[in-house]
C-alpha positions as MATLAB code, in Angstrom:
seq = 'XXXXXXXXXXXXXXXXXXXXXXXXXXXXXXXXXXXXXXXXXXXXXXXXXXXXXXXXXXXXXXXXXXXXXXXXXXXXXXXXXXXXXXXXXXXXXXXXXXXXXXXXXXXXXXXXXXXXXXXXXXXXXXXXXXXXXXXXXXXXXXXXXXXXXXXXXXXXXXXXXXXXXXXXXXXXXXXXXXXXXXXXXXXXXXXXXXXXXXXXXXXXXXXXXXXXXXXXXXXXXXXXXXXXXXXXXXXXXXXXXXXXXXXXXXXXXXXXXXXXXXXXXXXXXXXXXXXXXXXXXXXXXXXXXXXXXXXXXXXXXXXXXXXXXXXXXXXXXXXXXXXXXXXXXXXXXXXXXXXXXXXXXXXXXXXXXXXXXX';
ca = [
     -25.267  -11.981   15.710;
     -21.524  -13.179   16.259;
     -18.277  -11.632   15.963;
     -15.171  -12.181   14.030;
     -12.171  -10.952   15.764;
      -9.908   -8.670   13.867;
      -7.131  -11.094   12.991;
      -9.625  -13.529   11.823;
     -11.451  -11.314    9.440;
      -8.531   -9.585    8.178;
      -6.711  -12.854    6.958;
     -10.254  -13.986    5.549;
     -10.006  -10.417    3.473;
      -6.318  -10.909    2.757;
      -6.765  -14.645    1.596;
     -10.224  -13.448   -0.690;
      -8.294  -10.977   -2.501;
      -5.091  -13.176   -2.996;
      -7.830  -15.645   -4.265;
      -9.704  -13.262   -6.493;
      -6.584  -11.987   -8.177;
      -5.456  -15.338   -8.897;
      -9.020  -15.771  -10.842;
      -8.663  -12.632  -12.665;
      -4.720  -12.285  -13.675;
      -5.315  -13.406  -16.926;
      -8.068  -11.269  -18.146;
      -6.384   -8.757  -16.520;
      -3.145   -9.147  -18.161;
      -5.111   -9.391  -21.532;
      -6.928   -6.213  -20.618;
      -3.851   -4.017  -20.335;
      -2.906   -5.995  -24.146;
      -5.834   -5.241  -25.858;
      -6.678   -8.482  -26.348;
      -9.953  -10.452  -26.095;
     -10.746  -13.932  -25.080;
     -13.861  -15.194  -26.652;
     -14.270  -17.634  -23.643;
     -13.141  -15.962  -20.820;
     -14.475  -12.716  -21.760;
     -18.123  -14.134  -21.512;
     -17.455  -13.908  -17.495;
     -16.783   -9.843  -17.627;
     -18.889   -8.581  -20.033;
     -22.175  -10.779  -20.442;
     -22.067  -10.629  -16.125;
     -21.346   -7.298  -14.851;
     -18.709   -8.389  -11.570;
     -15.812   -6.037  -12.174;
     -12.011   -7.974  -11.041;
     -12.364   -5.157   -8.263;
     -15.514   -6.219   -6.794;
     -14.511   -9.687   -6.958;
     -11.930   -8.752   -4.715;
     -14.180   -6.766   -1.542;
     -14.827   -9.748    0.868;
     -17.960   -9.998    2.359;
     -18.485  -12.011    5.799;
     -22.030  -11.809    5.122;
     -25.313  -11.005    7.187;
     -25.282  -11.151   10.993;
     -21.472  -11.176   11.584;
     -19.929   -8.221   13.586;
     -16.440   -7.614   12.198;
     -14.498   -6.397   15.090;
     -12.213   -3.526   14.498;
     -13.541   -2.425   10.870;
     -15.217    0.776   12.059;
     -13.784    1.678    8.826;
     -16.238   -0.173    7.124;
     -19.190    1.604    8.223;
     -18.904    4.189    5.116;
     -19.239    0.675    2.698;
     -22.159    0.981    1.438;
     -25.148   -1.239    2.938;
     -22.900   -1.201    6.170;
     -23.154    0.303    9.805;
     -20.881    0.939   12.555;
     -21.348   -1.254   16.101;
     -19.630   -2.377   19.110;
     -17.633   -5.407   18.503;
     -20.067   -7.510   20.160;
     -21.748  -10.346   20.031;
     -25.499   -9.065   20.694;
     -28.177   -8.153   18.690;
     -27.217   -3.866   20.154;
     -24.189   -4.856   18.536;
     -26.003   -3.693   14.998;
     -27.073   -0.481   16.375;
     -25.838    2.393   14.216;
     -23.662    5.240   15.752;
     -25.595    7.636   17.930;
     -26.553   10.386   16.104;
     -26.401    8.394   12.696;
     -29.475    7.627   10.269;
     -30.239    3.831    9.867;
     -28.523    3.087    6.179;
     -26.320    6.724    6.495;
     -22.711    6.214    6.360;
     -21.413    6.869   10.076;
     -19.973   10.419   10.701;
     -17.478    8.786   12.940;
     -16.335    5.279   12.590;
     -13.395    4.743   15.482;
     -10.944    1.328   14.003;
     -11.648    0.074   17.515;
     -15.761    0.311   16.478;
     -16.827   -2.994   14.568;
     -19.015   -3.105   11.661;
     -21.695   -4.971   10.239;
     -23.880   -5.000    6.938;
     -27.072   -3.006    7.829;
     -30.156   -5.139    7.123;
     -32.551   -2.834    7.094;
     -30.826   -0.153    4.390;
     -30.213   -3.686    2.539;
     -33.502   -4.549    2.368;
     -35.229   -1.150    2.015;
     -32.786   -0.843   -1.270;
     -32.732   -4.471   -2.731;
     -35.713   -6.348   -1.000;
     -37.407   -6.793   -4.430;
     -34.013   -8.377   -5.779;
     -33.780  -10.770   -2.804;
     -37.418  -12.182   -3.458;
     -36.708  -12.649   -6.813;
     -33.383  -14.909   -6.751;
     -34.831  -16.632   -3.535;
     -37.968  -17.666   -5.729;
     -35.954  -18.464   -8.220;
     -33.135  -20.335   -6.646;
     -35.554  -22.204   -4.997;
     -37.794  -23.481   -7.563;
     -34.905  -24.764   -9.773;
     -33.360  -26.873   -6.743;
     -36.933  -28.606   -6.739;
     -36.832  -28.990  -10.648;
     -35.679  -32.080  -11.402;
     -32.446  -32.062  -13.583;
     -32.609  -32.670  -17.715;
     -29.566  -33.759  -19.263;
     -31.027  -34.226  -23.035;
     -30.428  -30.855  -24.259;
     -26.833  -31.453  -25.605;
     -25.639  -27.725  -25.900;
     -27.352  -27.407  -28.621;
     -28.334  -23.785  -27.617;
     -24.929  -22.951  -29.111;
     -25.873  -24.374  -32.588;
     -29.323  -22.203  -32.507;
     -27.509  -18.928  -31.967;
     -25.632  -19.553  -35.418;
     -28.492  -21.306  -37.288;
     -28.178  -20.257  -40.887;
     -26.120  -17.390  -40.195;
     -23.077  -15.847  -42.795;
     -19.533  -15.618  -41.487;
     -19.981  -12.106  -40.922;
     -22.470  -12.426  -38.515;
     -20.817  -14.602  -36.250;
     -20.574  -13.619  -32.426;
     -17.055  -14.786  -32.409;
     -15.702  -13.573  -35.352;
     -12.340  -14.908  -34.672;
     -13.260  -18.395  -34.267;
     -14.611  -20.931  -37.526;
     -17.067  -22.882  -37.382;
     -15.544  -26.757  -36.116;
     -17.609  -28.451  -39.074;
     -18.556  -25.825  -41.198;
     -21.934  -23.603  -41.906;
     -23.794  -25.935  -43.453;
     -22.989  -29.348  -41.159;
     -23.882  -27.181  -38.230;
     -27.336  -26.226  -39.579;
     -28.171  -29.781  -40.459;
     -27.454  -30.781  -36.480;
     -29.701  -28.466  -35.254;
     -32.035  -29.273  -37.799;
     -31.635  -33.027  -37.051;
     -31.709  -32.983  -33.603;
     -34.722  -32.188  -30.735;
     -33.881  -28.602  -29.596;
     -35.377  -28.192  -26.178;
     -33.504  -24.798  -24.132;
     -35.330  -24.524  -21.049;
     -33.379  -20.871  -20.763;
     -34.721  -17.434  -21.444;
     -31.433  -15.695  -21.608;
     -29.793  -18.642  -23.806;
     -33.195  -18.682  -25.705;
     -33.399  -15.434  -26.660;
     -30.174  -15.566  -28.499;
     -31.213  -17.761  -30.919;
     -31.648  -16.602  -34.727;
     -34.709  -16.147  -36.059;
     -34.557  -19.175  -37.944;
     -34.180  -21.602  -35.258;
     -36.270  -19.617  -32.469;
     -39.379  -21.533  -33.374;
     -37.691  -25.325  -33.893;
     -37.517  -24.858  -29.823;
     -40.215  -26.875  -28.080;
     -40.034  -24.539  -25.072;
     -40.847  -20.905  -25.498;
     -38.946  -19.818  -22.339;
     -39.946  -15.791  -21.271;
     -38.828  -13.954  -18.335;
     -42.264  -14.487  -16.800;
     -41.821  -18.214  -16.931;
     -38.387  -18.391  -16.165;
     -38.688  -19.966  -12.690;
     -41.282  -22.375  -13.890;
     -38.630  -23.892  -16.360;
     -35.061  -23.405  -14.930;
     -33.460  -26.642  -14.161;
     -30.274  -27.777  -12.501;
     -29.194  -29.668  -15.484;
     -28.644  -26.250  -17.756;
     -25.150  -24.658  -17.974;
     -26.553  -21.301  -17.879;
     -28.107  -21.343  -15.188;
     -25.609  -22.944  -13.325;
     -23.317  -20.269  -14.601;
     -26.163  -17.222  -13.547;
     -25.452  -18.897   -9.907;
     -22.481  -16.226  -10.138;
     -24.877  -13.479  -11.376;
     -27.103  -13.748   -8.627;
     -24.651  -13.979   -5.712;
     -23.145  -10.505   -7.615;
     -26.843   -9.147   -7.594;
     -27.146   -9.917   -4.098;
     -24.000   -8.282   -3.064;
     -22.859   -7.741    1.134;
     -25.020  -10.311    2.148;
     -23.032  -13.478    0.171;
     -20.174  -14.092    1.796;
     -16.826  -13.297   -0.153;
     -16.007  -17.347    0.031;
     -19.358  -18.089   -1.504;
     -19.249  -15.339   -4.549;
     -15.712  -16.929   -5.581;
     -16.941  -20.821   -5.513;
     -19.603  -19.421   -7.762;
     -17.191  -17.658  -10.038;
     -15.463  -20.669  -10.474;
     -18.399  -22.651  -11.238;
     -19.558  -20.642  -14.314;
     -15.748  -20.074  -15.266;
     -15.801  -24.207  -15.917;
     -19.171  -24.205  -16.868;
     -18.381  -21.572  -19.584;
     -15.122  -23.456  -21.110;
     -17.691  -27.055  -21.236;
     -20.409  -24.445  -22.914;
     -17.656  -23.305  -25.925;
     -16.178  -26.895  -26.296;
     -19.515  -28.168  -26.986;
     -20.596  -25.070  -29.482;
     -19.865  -25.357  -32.749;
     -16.957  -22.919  -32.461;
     -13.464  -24.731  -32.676;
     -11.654  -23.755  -29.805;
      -8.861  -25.946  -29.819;
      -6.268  -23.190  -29.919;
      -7.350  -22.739  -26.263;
      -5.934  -23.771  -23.296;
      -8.503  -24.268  -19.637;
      -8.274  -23.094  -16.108;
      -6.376  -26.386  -15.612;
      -3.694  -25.874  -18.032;
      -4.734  -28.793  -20.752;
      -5.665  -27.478  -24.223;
      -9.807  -27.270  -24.669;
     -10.464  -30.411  -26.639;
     -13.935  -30.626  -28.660;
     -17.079  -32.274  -27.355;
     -18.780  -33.498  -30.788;
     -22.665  -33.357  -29.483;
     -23.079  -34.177  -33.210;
     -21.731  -37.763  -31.892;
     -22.696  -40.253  -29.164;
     -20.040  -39.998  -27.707;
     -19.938  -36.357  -27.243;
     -23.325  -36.359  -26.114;
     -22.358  -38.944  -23.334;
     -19.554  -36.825  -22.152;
     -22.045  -33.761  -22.511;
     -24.152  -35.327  -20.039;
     -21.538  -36.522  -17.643;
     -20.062  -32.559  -17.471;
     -23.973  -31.555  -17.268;
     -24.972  -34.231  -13.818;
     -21.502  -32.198  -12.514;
     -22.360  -29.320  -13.006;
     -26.245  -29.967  -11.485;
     -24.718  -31.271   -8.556;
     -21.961  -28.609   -7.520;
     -24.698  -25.618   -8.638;
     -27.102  -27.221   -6.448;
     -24.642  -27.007   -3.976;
     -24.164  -23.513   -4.280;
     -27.898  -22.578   -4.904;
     -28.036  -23.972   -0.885;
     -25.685  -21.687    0.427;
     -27.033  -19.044   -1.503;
     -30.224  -19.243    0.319;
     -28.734  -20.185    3.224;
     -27.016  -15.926    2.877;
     -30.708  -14.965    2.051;
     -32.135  -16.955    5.186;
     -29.151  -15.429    8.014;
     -30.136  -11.889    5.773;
     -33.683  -12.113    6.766;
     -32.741  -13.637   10.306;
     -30.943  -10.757   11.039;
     -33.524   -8.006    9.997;
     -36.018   -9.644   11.759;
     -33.409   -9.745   14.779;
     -32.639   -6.190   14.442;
     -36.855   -5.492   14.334;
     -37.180   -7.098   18.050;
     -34.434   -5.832   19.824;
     -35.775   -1.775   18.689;
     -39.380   -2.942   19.910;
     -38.079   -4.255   23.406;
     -36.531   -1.012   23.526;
     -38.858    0.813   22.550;
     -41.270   -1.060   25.145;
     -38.441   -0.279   27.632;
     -38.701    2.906   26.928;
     -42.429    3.657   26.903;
     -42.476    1.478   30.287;
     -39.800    4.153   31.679;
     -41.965    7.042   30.745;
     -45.175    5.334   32.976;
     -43.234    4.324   35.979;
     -41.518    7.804   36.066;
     -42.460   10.127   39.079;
     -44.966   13.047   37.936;
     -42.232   15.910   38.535;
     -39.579   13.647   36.051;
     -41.931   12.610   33.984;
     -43.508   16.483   33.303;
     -39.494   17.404   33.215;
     -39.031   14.484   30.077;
     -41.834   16.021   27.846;
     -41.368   19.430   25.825;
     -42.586   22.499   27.424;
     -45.127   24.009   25.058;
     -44.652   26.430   22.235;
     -45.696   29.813   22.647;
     -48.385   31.237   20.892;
     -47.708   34.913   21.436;
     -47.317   36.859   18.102;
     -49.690   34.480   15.936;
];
């Protein structure tokens, strides 16, 4: 357990939100329009992270924020003394582990309570940890081309496209004949199971939720994009710094992703202020260029699947922490209770209940 003093913490907070509403002022802007972004969009609506929780910094497991009694009515939070021992994480006297604290004094610090954490979302946390950790030891594909894209508007009308607004970069018929040309191998349930019914069984993978940790791999967009999802999922314990790199990852991941679709989204301009140019994974030389965004992609995702588990790891750490320093006390105390003279220790128990009038 260490501390962050309150100046530190409170620029940290004030720099993550100046952060997060640079990420979000466009969608936000459009928002108040009425108008949609068939790119952007994708990164509100398919994930659930509001703008607003992108902007609540986390300092993550273990850390004692010094001054932020106030924080101690977040939820998944506790009030203690801005210290740096393992007592430190000790709810308010009088306060149920998890509860919010009746009293949280500003000169109180605060911490995210383990315990509530894990008593609510322990199931969560075993799941992306599993998950996370078999895809780091998959070992990257980069032959899948995006054509996942293509699948999800195999042999469809116009009228049935998911982005309406946008046409089809070669046509209806030209796209079908690239996915039918082509090996179509989406290691990705939730990319998978968008696919029309037509091209669901020209995949040579039959990816399920059951079997998604078997076949994730650090080479697919999506999953470097769920990064995001799961660092959302997991909530106080991912530090604020870590949820935004993660963000940004799937925000780049997701413009590569439409470039590559069949879509033409040339009308577009990117994060970095250049107009969205086509990558033509019908051509060699778009699948070359495919592949270099893809080993990217693997690389900073892997990256952030670390520190991910790294959050997970101090999460645990600190439970466990929290778990020894209530059984030395509890020792403490039961070792009080023997040592006591008879006339205290008589004094310390209950008296009996009466049993008159039963």
């Amino acid at each position: 357990m260490r501390t962050l003093s309150e100046s530190e913490w409170r620029a940290r907070d004030a720099e993550h939100r100046a952060r997060a509403d640079r990420l979000t002022a466009g969608h936000r802007a459009r928002k108040q329009r009425g108008e949609k972004h068939p790119i952007e969009d994708f990164l509100f609506t398919y994930y659930s992270i509001k703008p607003s929780e992108l902007r609540r910094w986390h300092p993550g497991a273990g850390i004692v924020l010094e001054g932020g009694g106030e924080r101690a009515e977040w939820k998944h939070y506790t009030a203690a003394p801005a210290t740096g021992t393992a007592a430190a994480a000790a709810p308010i006297a009088g306060t149920a582990a998890g509860a919010p604290a009746a009293e949280a004094p500003a000169g109180r610090g605060a911490t995210v309570d383990t315990d509530a954490y894990f008593a609510r979302r322990g199931g969560t946390v075993d799941y992306v940890e599993r998950l996370l950790s078999a895809t780091l030891s998959s070992t990257p594909q980069f032959g899948c081309f995006g054509l996942h894209e293509w699948a999800m508007v195999y042999r469809m009308t116009p009228d049935r496209l998911r982005h309406r607004g946008l046409s089809l970069r070669i046509g209806h018929e030209a796209t079908d004949r690239v996915v039918e040309t082509h090996a179509v191998v989406c290691s990705h349930f939730d990319a998978y199971r968008f696919f029309t019914p037509e091209a669901a069984p020209l995949n040579e993978l039959r990816p399920t939720r059951a079997t998604q940790a078997d076949l994730e791999q650090p080479g697919c967009l999506h999953a470097g994009m769920d990064v995001y999802k799961w660092c959302g999922k997991l909530g106080p314990v991912v530090p604020g710094e870590l949820l935004l790199d993660a963000f940004e990852l799937a925000r780049d991941i997701r413009e590569v992703d439409m470039q590559a679709s069949p879509y033409d989204v040339g009308g577009f301009i990117g994060a970095d202020g250049t107009p969205l140019a086509a990558i033509p994974i019908e051509t060699p030389e778009g699948k070359r260029e495919y592949a270099r965004r893809q080993r990217g992609f693997a690389e900073r995702g892997n990256a952030l699947r670390e520190r991910v588990l790294g959050a997970i790891a101090a999460a645990r750490a600190d439970r466990a922490a929290r778990a020894a320093g209530e059984a030395v006390m509890s020792r403490a105390r039961a070792a009080r209770m023997t040592t006591a003279p008879p006339g205290l220790a008589a004094r310390a128990r209950p008296a009996p209940t009466s049993r008159r009038g039963s």
